[in-house]
Coordinates of N, CA and C in Angstrom, one line a residue:
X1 N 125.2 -15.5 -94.5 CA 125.2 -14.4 -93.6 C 126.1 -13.2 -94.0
X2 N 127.3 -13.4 -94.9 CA 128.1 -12.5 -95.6 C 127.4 -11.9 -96.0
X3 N 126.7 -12.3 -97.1 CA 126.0 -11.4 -98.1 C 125.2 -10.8 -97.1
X4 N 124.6 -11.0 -96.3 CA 123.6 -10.2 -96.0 C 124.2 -8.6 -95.0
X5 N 125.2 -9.0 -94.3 CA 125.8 -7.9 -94.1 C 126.3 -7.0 -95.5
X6 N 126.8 -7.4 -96.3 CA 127.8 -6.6 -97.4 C 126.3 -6.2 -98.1
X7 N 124.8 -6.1 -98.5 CA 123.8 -5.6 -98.9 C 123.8 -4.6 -98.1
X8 N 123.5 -4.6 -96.8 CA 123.3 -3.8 -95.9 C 124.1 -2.4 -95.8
X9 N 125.2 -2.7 -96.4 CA 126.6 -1.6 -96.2 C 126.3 -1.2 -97.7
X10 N 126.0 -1.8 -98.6 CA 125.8 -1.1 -100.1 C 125.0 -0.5 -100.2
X11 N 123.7 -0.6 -99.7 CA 122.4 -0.1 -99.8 C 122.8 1.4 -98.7
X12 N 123.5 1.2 -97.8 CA 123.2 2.6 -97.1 C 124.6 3.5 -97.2
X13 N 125.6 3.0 -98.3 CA 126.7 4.0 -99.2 C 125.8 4.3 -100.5
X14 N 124.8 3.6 -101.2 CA 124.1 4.3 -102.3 C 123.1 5.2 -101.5
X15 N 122.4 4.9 -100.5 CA 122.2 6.6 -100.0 C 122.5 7.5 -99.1
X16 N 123.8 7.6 -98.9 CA 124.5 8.6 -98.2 C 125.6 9.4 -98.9
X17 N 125.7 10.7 -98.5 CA 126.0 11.4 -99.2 C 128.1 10.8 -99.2
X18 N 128.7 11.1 -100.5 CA 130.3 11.0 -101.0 C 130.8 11.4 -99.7
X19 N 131.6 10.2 -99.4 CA 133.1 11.0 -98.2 C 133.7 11.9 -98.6
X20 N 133.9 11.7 -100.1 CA 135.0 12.7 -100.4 C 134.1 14.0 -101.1
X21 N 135.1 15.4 -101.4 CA 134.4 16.4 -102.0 C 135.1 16.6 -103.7
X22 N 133.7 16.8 -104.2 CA 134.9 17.2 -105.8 C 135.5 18.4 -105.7
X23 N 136.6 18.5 -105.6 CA 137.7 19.3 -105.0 C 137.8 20.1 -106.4
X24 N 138.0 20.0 -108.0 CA 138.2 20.5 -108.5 C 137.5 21.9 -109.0
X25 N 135.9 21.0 -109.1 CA 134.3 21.5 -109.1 C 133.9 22.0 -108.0
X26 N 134.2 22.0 -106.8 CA 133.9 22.6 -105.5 C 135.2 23.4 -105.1
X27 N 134.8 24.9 -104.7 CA 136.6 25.4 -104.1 C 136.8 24.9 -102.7
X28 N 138.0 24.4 -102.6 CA 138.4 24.4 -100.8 C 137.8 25.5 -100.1
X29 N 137.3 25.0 -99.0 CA 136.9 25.9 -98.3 C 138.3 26.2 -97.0
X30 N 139.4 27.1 -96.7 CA 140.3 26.9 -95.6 C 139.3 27.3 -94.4
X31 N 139.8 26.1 -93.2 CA 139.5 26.7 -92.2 C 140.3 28.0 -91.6
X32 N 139.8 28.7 -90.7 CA 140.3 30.1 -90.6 C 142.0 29.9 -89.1
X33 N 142.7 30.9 -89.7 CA 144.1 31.1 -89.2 C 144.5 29.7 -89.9
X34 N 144.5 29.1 -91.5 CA 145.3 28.2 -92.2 C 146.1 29.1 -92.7
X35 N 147.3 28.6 -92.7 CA 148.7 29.0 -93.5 C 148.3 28.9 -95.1
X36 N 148.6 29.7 -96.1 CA 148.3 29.2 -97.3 C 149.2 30.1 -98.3
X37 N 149.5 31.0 -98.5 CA 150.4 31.6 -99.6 C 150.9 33.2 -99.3
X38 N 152.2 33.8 -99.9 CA 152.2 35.3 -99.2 C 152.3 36.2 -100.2
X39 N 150.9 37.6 -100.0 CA 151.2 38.3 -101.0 C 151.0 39.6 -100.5
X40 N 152.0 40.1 -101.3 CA 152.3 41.6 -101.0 C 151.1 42.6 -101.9
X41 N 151.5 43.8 -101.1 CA 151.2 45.3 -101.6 C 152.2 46.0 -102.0
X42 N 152.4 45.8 -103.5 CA 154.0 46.6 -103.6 C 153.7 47.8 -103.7
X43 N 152.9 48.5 -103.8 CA 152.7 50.2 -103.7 C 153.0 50.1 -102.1
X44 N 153.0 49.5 -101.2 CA 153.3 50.0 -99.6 C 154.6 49.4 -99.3
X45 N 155.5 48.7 -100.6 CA 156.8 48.2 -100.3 C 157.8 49.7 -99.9
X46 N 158.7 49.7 -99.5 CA 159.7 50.4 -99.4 C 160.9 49.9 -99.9
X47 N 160.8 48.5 -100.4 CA 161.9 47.9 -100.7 C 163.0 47.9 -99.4
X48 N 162.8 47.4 -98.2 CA 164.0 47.4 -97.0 C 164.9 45.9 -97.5
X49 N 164.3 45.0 -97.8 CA 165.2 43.8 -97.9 C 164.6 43.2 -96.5
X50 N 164.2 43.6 -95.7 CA 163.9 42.9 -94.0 C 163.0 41.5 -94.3
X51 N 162.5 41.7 -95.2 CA 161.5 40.0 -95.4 C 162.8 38.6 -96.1
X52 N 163.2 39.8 -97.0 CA 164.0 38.7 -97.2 C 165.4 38.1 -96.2
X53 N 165.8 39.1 -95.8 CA 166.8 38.5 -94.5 C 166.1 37.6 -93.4
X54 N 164.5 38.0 -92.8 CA 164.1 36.5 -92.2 C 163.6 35.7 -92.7
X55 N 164.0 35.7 -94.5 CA 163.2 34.3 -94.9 C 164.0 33.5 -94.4
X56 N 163.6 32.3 -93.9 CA 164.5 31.1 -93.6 C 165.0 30.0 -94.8
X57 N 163.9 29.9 -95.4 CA 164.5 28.8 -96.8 C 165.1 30.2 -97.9
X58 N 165.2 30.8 -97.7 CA 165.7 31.6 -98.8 C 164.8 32.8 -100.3
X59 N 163.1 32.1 -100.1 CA 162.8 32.1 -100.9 C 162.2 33.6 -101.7
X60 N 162.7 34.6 -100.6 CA 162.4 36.3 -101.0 C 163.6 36.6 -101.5
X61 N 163.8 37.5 -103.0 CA 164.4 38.5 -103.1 C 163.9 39.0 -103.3
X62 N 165.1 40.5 -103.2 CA 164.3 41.9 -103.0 C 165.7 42.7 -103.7
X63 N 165.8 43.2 -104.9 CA 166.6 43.9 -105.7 C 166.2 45.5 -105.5
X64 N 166.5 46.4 -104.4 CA 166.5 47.4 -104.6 C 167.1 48.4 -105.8
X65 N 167.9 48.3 -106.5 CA 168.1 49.2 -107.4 C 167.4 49.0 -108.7
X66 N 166.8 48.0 -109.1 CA 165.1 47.9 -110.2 C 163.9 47.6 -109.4
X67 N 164.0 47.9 -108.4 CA 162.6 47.7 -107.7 C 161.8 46.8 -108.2
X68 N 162.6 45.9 -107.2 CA 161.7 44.2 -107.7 C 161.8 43.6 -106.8
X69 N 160.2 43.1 -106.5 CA 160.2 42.0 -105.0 C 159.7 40.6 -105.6
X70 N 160.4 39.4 -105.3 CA 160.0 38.2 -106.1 C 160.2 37.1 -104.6
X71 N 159.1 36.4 -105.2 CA 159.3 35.2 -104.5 C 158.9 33.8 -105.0
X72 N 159.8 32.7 -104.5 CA 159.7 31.2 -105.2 C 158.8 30.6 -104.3
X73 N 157.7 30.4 -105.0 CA 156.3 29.9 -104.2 C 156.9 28.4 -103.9
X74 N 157.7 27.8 -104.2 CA 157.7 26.4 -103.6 C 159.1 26.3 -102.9
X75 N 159.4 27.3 -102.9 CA 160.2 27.5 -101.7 C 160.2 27.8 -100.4
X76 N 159.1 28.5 -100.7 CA 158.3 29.2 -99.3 C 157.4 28.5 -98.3
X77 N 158.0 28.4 -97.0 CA 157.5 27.0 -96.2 C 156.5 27.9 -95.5
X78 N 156.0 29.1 -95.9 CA 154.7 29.8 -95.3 C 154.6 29.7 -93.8
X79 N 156.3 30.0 -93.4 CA 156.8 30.5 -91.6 C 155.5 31.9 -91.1
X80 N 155.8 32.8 -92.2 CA 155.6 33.9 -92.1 C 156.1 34.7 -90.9
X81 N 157.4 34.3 -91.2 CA 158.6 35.3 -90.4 C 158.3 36.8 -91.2
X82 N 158.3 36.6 -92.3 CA 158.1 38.1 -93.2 C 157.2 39.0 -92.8
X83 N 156.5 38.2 -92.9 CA 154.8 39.3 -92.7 C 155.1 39.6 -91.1
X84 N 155.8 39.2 -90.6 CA 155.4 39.2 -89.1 C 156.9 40.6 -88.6
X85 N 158.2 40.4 -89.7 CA 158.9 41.5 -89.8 C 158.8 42.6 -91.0
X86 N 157.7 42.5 -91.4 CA 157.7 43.9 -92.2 C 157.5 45.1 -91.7
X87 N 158.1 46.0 -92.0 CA 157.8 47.8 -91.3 C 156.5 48.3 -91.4
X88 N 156.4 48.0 -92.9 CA 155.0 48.5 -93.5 C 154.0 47.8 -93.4
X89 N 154.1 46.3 -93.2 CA 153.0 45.6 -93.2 C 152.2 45.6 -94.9
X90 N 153.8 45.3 -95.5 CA 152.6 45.2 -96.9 C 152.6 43.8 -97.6
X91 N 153.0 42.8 -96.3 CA 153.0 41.1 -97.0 C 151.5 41.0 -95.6
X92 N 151.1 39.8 -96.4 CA 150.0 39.2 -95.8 C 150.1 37.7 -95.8
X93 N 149.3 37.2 -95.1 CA 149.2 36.0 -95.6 C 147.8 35.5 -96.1
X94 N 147.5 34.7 -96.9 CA 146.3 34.8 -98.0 C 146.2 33.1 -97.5
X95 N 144.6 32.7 -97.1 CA 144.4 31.1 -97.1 C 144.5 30.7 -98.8
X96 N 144.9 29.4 -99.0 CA 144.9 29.0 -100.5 C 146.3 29.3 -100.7
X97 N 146.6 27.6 -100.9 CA 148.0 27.2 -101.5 C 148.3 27.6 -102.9
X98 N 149.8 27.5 -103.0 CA 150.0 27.2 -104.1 C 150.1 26.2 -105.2
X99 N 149.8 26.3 -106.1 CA 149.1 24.8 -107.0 C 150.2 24.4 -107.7
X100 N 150.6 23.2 -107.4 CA 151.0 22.1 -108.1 C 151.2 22.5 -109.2
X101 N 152.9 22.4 -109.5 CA 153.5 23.2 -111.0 C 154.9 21.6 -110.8
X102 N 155.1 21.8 -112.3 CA 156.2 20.8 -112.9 C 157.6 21.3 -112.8
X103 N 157.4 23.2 -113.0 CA 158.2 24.1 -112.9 C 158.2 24.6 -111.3
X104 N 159.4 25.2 -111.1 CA 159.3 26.2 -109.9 C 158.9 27.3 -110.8
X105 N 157.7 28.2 -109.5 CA 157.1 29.5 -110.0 C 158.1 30.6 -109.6
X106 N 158.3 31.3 -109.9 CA 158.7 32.7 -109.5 C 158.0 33.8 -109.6
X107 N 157.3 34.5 -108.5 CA 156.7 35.3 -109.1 C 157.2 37.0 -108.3
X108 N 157.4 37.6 -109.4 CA 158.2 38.8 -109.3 C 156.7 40.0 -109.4
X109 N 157.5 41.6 -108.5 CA 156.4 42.3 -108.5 C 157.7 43.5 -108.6
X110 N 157.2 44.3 -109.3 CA 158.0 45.8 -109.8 C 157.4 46.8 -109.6
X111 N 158.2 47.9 -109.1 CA 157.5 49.2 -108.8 C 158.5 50.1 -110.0
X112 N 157.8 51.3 -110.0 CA 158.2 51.7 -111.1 C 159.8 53.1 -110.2
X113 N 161.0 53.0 -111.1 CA 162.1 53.8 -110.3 C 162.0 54.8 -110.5
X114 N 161.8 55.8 -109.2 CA 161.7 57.1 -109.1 C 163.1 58.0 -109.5
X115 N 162.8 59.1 -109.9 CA 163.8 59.9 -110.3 C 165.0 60.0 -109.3
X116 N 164.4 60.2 -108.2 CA 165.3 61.0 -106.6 C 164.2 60.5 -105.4
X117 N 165.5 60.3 -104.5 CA 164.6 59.7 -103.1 C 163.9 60.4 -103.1
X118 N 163.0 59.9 -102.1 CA 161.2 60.7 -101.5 C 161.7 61.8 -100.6
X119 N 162.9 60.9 -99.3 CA 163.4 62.0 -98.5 C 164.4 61.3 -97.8
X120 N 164.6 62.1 -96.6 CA 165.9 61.6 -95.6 C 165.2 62.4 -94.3
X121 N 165.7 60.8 -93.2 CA 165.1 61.4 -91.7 C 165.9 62.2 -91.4
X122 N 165.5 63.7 -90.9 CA 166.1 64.6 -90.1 C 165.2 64.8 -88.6
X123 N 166.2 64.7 -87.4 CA 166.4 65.2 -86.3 C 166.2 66.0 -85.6
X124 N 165.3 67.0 -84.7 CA 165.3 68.3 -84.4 C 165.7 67.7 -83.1
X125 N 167.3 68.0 -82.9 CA 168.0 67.8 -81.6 C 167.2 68.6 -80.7
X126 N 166.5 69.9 -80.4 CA 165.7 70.0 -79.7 C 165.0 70.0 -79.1
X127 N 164.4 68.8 -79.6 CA 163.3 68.5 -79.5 C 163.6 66.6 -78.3
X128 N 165.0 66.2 -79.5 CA 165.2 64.7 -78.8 C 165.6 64.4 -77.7
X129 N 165.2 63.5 -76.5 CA 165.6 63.7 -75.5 C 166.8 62.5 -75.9
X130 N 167.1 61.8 -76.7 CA 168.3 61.0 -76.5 C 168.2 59.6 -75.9
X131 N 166.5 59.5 -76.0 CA 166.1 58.4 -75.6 C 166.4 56.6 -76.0
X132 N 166.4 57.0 -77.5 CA 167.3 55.9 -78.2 C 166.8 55.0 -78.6
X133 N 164.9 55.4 -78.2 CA 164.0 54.3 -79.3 C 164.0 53.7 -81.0
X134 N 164.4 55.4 -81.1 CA 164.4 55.4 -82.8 C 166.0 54.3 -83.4
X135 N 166.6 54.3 -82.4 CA 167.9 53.4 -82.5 C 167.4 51.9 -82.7
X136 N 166.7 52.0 -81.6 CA 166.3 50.0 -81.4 C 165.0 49.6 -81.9
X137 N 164.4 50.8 -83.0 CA 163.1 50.2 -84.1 C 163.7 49.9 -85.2
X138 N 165.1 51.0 -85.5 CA 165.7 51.0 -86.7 C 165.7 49.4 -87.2
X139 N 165.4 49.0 -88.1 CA 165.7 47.5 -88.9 C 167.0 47.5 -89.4
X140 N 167.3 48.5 -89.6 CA 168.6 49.1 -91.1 C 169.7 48.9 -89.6
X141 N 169.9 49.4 -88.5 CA 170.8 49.3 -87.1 C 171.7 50.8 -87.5
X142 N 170.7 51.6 -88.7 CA 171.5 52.8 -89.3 C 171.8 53.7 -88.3
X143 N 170.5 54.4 -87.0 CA 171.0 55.1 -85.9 C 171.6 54.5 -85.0
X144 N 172.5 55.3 -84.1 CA 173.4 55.3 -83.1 C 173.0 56.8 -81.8
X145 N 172.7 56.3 -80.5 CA 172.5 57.6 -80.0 C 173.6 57.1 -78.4
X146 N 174.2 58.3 -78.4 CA 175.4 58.3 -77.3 C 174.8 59.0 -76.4
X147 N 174.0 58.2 -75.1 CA 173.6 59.7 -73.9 C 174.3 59.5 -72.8
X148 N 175.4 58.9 -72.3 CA 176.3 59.1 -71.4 C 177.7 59.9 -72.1
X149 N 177.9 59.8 -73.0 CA 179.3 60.4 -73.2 C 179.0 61.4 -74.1
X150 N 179.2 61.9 -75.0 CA 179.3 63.0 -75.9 C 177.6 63.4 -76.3
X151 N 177.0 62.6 -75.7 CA 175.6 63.3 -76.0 C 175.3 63.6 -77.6
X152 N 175.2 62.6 -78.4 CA 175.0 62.6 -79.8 C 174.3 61.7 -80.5
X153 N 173.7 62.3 -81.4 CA 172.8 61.2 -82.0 C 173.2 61.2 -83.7
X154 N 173.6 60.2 -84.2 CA 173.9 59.8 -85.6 C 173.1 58.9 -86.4
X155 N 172.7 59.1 -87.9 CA 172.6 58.3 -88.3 C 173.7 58.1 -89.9
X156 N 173.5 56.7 -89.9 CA 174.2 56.5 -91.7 C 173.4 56.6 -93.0
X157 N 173.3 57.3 -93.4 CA 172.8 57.7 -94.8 C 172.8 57.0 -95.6
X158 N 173.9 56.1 -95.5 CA 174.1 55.0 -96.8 C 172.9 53.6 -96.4
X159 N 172.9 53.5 -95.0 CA 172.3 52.7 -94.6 C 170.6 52.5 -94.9
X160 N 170.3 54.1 -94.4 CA 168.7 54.2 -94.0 C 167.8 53.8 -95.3
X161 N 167.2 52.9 -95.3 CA 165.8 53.0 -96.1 C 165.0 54.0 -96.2
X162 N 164.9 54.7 -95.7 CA 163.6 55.6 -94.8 C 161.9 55.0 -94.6
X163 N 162.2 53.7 -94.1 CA 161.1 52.6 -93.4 C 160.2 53.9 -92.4
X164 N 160.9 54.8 -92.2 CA 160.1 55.5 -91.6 C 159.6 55.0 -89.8
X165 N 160.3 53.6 -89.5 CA 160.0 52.7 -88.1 C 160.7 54.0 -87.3
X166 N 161.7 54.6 -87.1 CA 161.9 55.5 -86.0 C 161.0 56.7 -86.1
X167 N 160.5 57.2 -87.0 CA 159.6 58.1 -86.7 C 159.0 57.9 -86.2
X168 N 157.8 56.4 -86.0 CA 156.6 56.1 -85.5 C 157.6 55.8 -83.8
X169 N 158.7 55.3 -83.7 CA 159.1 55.6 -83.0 C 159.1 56.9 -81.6
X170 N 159.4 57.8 -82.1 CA 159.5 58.7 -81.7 C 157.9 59.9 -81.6
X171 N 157.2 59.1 -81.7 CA 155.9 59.9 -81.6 C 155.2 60.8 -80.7
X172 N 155.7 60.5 -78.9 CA 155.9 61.3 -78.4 C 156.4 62.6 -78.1
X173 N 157.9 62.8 -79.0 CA 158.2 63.9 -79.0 C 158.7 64.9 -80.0
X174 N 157.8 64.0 -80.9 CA 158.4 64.2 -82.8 C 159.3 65.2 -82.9
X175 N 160.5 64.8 -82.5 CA 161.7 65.1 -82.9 C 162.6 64.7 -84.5
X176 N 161.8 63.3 -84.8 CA 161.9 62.9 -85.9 C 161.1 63.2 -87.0
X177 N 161.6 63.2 -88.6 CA 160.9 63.2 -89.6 C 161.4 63.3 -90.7
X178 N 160.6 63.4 -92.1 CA 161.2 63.2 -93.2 C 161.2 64.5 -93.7
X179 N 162.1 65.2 -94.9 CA 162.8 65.8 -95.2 C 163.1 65.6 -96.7
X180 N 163.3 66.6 -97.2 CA 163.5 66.4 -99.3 C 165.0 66.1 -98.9
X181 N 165.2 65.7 -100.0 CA 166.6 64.4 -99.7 C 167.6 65.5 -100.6
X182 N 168.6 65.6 -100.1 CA 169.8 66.5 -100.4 C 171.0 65.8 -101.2
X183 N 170.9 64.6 -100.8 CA 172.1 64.0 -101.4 C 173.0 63.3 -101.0
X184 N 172.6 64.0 -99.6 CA 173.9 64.0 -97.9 C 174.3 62.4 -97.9
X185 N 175.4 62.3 -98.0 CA 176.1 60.9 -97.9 C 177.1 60.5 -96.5
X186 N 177.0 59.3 -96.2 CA 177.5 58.6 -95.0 C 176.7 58.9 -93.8
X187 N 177.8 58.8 -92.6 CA 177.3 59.4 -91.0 C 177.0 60.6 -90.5
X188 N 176.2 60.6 -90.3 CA 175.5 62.2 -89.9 C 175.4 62.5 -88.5
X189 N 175.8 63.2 -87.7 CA 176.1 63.5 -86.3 C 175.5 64.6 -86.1
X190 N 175.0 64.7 -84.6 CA 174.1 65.7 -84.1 C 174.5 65.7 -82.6
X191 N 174.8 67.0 -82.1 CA 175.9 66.8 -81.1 C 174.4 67.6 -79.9
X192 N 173.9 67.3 -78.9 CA 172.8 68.1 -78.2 C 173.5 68.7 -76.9
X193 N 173.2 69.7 -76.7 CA 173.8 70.7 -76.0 C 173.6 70.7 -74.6

């Protein structure tokens, strides 16, 4: 009676189709919203460092003065804190792991270094009502705006990326914007009348 059950189970695995798939010869197909690997647009980097401060395992650097954004693919527990704090929105997340290495990968991306900054945000205090958005988009925490006491709005030069997040900030009363960069170093104060 054994045998005749275990014929019965052989005969209808020789014709039904493999549990499994040739995974090598066939590509994964991900199902959609899977976590799988993160890659950037470095033409829309700014280089802020903000991906790498929420990486949680460590696994972004970001060398602003050779403009180089690198990341250790098996470091990366694909949170996507990054993508989710970028200014620019130039990390993504891509379905499709990273493959199986003996080595850790590193894989680095370079933009080429410009002569002189692009620019620096300038303020038309006339324009600002002192509202203090462009303070609490800043990433950098570079502005400061005083509207009970001295009625002033600052920012740090040394600080600012020019992420450009408070402009878009300030869209309503574009009081903010960018500017050919001077040189101007440290805290910058703007006293409104």
């Amino acid at each position: 009676m054994a045998i005749m059950n275990f014929s019965f189970t052989a005969l209808k695995n020789l014709f039904s189709k493999p549990a499994t798939e040739n995974y090598p010869l066939v590509p994964k197909k991900y199902p959609e919203r899977s976590r799988g690997h993160i890659e950037i647009d470095i033409d829309k980097c700014i280089m802020c460092g903000i991906c790498s401060r929420k990486c949680m395992s460590g696994a972004i650097k970001v060398d602003r003065t050779t403009k180089t954004w690198s990341i250790e693919r098996m470091g990366c527990v694909q949170c996507s804190a990054c993508v989710n704090a970028c200014p620019k929105k130039c990390l993504t997340m891509v379905p499709g792991y990273t493959a199986p290495a003996t080595e850790k990968v590193v894989d680095s991306y370079s933009q080429p270094i410009p002569e002189t900054k692009p620019g620096k945000i300038m303020n038309d205090i006339s324009k600002c009502i002192l509202c203090g958005l462009c303070a609490r988009k800043c990433p950098q925490e570079c502005i400061t705006v005083d509207r009970t006491g001295e009625k002033t709005w600052s920012i740090d030069r040394d600080k600012c990326v020019q992420c450009g997040a408070c402009i878009d900030a300030c869209i309503k009363f574009k009081a903010l914007s960018t500017v050919d960069d001077d040189g101007e170093k440290g805290v910058v104060t703007l006293h409104k009348e």
